Amino acid sequence: MIRVFLVDDHEVVRRGVAALLEAEDDIEVIGEAGTAQSAISRIPASRPDVAILDVRLPDGSGVDVCREARSRLPELACLMLTSFAADDALFDAVMAGASGYVLKQIHGSDLVSAVRTVASGQSLLDPRTTAAMLRRLREQTATKDPLAALSDRERCILDLIGEGLTNRQIGERLFLAEKTIKNYVSNLLSKLNMQHRTQVAALSARLRAGQRD
C-alpha cells in the first residue's frame, strides 16, 4: 500500500486528488495540509511514502516543504504539483530532492501513475528537463567560482602570473625552485583547460577587475 500525504492550499483540489487516489486499491491518503507550516509539522509524524506538494502555498512553498520533510524522512518521495511550468520552480524542486514534477492539468490516470512511479524510487524527469537542469548547474558552478579546482598555492601563482612575473620571479617571491613553479603552472593550465600562460594572465586580470566592481 502506497501511503500519500497531500499538500495544497485549495481544499477542493485536495478533495479531488484524494478521491482520485483513494479509488485505487494500492494507494491510501493518510493526511492533508493546506499550508507549508502545517505540512512540515505533520508529514514526519505521518511517515508517508509519497508527498504530493503544491509548489505555491500561502506561507511558503512546496519546495521548502520538500527540503525540510526529506531532511527528516530521506526515503520520502516528493511529487510537485503546480499550475505553472516554471523552470525556476522545477530547478529548485529537484535541488530540494523532489522525485517528480507534474502540472495540475494532468489527467487523473497519469497522476495515479506518477504516484506509483515515484513511490517505486523512480524519477519523473524527462531527458530534456534533466539536460536543461544539468546545463544550468554547470553554468552556476562556473559563475560562482571559476577557480574552484585550484589549490591555494595555485591561486597565488595565478595572481603572480597576472602581475607579469616570470617563473623565476615567482619562485623567488615564494621561496620555491623555478622547476617547482613550472610544474605548478602546468597543473594550473590543465585545471583551467588553458593552453597558454597569457590566458592565465588575462583571467587573473578579469578577476581583479570584477573584484574592483
Coordinates of C-alpha atoms in Angstrom, one line a residue:
M1 CA 0.0 0.0 0.0
I2 CA 1.4 3.4 -1.0
R3 CA 0.8 6.0 1.8
V4 CA 0.2 9.5 0.4
F5 CA 0.2 12.9 2.1
L6 CA -1.5 15.8 0.2
V7 CA -0.4 19.5 0.5
D8 CA -2.4 22.1 -1.4
D9 CA -4.0 25.4 -0.1
H10 CA -7.2 24.7 -2.1
E11 CA -9.5 22.3 -0.3
V12 CA -11.4 21.4 -3.5
V13 CA -8.1 20.3 -5.1
R14 CA -7.1 18.2 -2.1
R15 CA -10.5 16.6 -2.0
G16 CA -10.4 15.9 -5.7
V17 CA -7.0 14.4 -5.7
A18 CA -7.8 12.4 -2.5
A19 CA -10.9 10.9 -4.1
L20 CA -8.9 10.0 -7.2
L21 CA -6.2 8.2 -5.3
E22 CA -8.4 6.5 -2.8
A23 CA -10.3 4.8 -5.7
E24 CA -7.1 2.8 -6.2
D25 CA -6.6 -0.4 -4.3
D26 CA -2.9 0.2 -3.7
I27 CA -3.0 3.8 -2.6
E28 CA -4.1 5.3 0.7
V29 CA -4.3 9.1 1.6
I30 CA -3.1 9.3 5.2
G31 CA -3.1 13.1 5.7
E32 CA -3.6 16.6 4.2
A33 CA -2.4 20.1 4.9
G34 CA -3.2 23.5 3.4
T35 CA -0.1 25.4 4.5
A36 CA 3.7 24.9 4.5
Q37 CA 3.9 25.1 8.3
S38 CA 1.2 22.6 8.8
A39 CA 2.8 20.2 6.3
I40 CA 6.3 20.4 7.8
S41 CA 4.9 19.6 11.3
R42 CA 2.6 16.8 10.2
I43 CA 4.4 14.9 7.4
P44 CA 7.2 13.5 9.6
A45 CA 4.7 12.1 12.1
S46 CA 2.6 10.6 9.3
R47 CA 5.6 9.0 7.6
P48 CA 4.1 8.8 4.1
D49 CA 5.7 7.1 1.2
V50 CA 4.8 10.0 -1.2
A51 CA 4.0 13.6 -0.5
I52 CA 2.1 15.5 -3.3
L53 CA 3.1 19.1 -2.8
D54 CA 1.6 22.3 -4.3
V55 CA 4.6 24.5 -5.3
R56 CA 2.9 27.7 -4.2
L57 CA 1.5 27.9 -0.7
P58 CA 0.2 30.9 1.2
D59 CA 3.0 30.8 3.8
G60 CA 5.9 29.4 1.8
S61 CA 6.4 26.9 -1.0
G62 CA 6.2 23.2 -1.6
V63 CA 9.9 23.3 -2.4
D64 CA 10.6 24.4 1.2
V65 CA 8.3 21.6 2.5
C66 CA 10.1 19.1 0.3
R67 CA 13.5 20.1 1.5
E68 CA 12.5 20.1 5.2
A69 CA 10.5 16.9 5.0
R70 CA 13.2 15.0 3.3
S71 CA 15.8 16.1 5.8
R72 CA 13.7 14.2 8.4
L73 CA 12.5 11.4 6.1
P74 CA 15.2 10.8 3.4
E75 CA 13.2 8.0 1.9
L76 CA 10.2 10.2 1.3
A77 CA 9.3 10.7 -2.4
C78 CA 8.0 14.2 -3.2
L79 CA 5.8 14.9 -6.2
M80 CA 5.5 18.6 -7.0
L81 CA 2.0 19.6 -8.3
T82 CA 1.6 23.1 -9.8
S83 CA -0.3 25.2 -12.3
F84 CA 2.9 26.8 -13.7
A85 CA 5.5 25.0 -15.8
A86 CA 8.3 27.4 -14.5
D87 CA 11.9 26.4 -15.0
D88 CA 13.0 28.1 -11.8
A89 CA 10.4 26.1 -9.7
L90 CA 11.4 22.9 -11.4
F91 CA 15.1 23.5 -10.8
D92 CA 14.5 24.5 -7.1
A93 CA 12.3 21.5 -6.5
V94 CA 14.7 19.0 -7.9
M95 CA 17.6 20.5 -6.0
A96 CA 15.4 20.1 -2.9
G97 CA 15.2 16.4 -3.6
A98 CA 11.8 16.1 -5.4
S99 CA 11.3 13.0 -7.4
G100 CA 8.9 14.4 -9.9
Y101 CA 7.1 17.5 -11.2
V102 CA 3.6 17.5 -12.8
L103 CA 1.1 20.1 -13.8
K104 CA -2.4 20.3 -12.3
Q105 CA -3.7 19.9 -15.8
I106 CA -2.5 16.3 -15.8
H107 CA -5.1 13.5 -16.4
G108 CA -6.2 11.7 -13.4
S109 CA -4.8 8.3 -14.6
D110 CA -1.5 10.0 -15.3
L111 CA -1.3 11.4 -11.7
V112 CA -2.0 7.9 -10.3
S113 CA 0.8 6.6 -12.5
A114 CA 3.1 9.3 -11.3
V115 CA 2.5 8.5 -7.7
R116 CA 3.3 4.8 -8.3
T117 CA 6.4 5.8 -10.3
V118 CA 8.0 8.0 -7.6
A119 CA 6.8 5.6 -4.8
S120 CA 8.9 2.9 -6.6
G121 CA 12.0 5.1 -6.3
Q122 CA 12.0 6.3 -9.9
S123 CA 12.1 9.8 -11.2
L124 CA 9.6 11.6 -13.4
L125 CA 12.0 14.0 -15.0
D126 CA 12.2 13.6 -18.8
P127 CA 15.6 13.7 -20.6
R128 CA 15.1 17.2 -21.9
T129 CA 14.3 18.6 -18.5
T130 CA 17.3 16.8 -17.0
A131 CA 19.7 18.1 -19.6
A132 CA 18.5 21.7 -19.1
M133 CA 19.0 21.3 -15.3
L134 CA 22.5 19.9 -15.6
R135 CA 23.4 22.7 -18.0
R136 CA 22.2 25.3 -15.5
L137 CA 24.1 23.6 -12.7
R138 CA 27.3 23.8 -14.7
E139 CA 26.7 27.4 -15.5
Q140 CA 26.1 28.3 -11.9
T141 CA 29.2 26.5 -10.8
A142 CA 31.3 28.3 -13.3
T143 CA 29.8 31.6 -12.4
K144 CA 30.2 31.0 -8.7
D145 CA 33.9 30.3 -8.7
P146 CA 35.9 29.7 -11.9
L147 CA 39.0 28.8 -9.7
A148 CA 37.2 26.2 -7.7
A149 CA 39.5 23.4 -8.8
L150 CA 42.7 25.3 -7.9
S151 CA 44.7 24.9 -4.6
D152 CA 45.6 27.9 -2.5
R153 CA 49.1 27.8 -3.9
E154 CA 47.9 27.6 -7.5
R155 CA 45.6 30.6 -6.9
C156 CA 48.6 32.5 -5.6
I157 CA 50.6 31.6 -8.6
L158 CA 47.8 32.7 -10.9
D159 CA 47.7 36.1 -9.2
L160 CA 51.5 36.4 -9.7
I161 CA 51.3 35.5 -13.3
G162 CA 48.6 38.2 -13.6
E163 CA 51.2 40.7 -12.2
G164 CA 53.5 39.7 -15.1
L165 CA 56.1 37.8 -13.1
T166 CA 58.2 35.0 -14.7
N167 CA 58.5 31.5 -13.2
R168 CA 61.9 32.5 -11.8
Q169 CA 60.5 35.7 -10.2
I170 CA 57.5 33.8 -8.8
G171 CA 59.9 31.2 -7.4
E172 CA 61.9 33.9 -5.7
R173 CA 58.8 35.5 -4.3
L174 CA 57.5 32.2 -2.9
F175 CA 61.0 30.7 -2.0
L176 CA 60.5 27.8 -4.3
A177 CA 62.6 26.4 -7.2
E178 CA 61.9 27.6 -10.7
K179 CA 61.2 23.9 -11.7
T180 CA 58.6 23.6 -8.9
I181 CA 56.9 26.7 -10.2
K182 CA 56.9 25.4 -13.7
N183 CA 55.1 22.2 -12.5
Y184 CA 52.6 24.3 -10.7
V185 CA 51.9 26.4 -13.8
S186 CA 51.4 23.2 -15.9
N187 CA 48.9 21.9 -13.4
L188 CA 47.2 25.2 -13.3
L189 CA 46.8 25.3 -17.1
S190 CA 45.4 21.8 -17.1
K191 CA 42.8 22.5 -14.4
L192 CA 41.7 25.7 -16.2
N193 CA 41.6 24.0 -19.6
M194 CA 44.0 26.6 -21.0
Q195 CA 47.0 26.3 -23.3
H196 CA 49.0 29.4 -22.8
R197 CA 50.3 31.5 -19.9
T198 CA 48.8 34.6 -21.5
Q199 CA 45.3 33.1 -21.0
V200 CA 46.0 32.7 -17.3
A201 CA 47.2 36.4 -17.1
A202 CA 44.0 37.5 -18.9
L203 CA 41.8 35.5 -16.5
S204 CA 43.6 37.0 -13.5
A205 CA 43.1 40.5 -14.9
R206 CA 39.4 39.8 -15.4
L207 CA 39.0 38.5 -11.9
R208 CA 40.8 41.6 -10.4
A209 CA 38.6 43.9 -12.4
G210 CA 35.5 42.0 -11.2
Q211 CA 36.6 42.4 -7.6
R212 CA 37.0 46.1 -8.0
D213 CA 33.5 46.4 -9.5

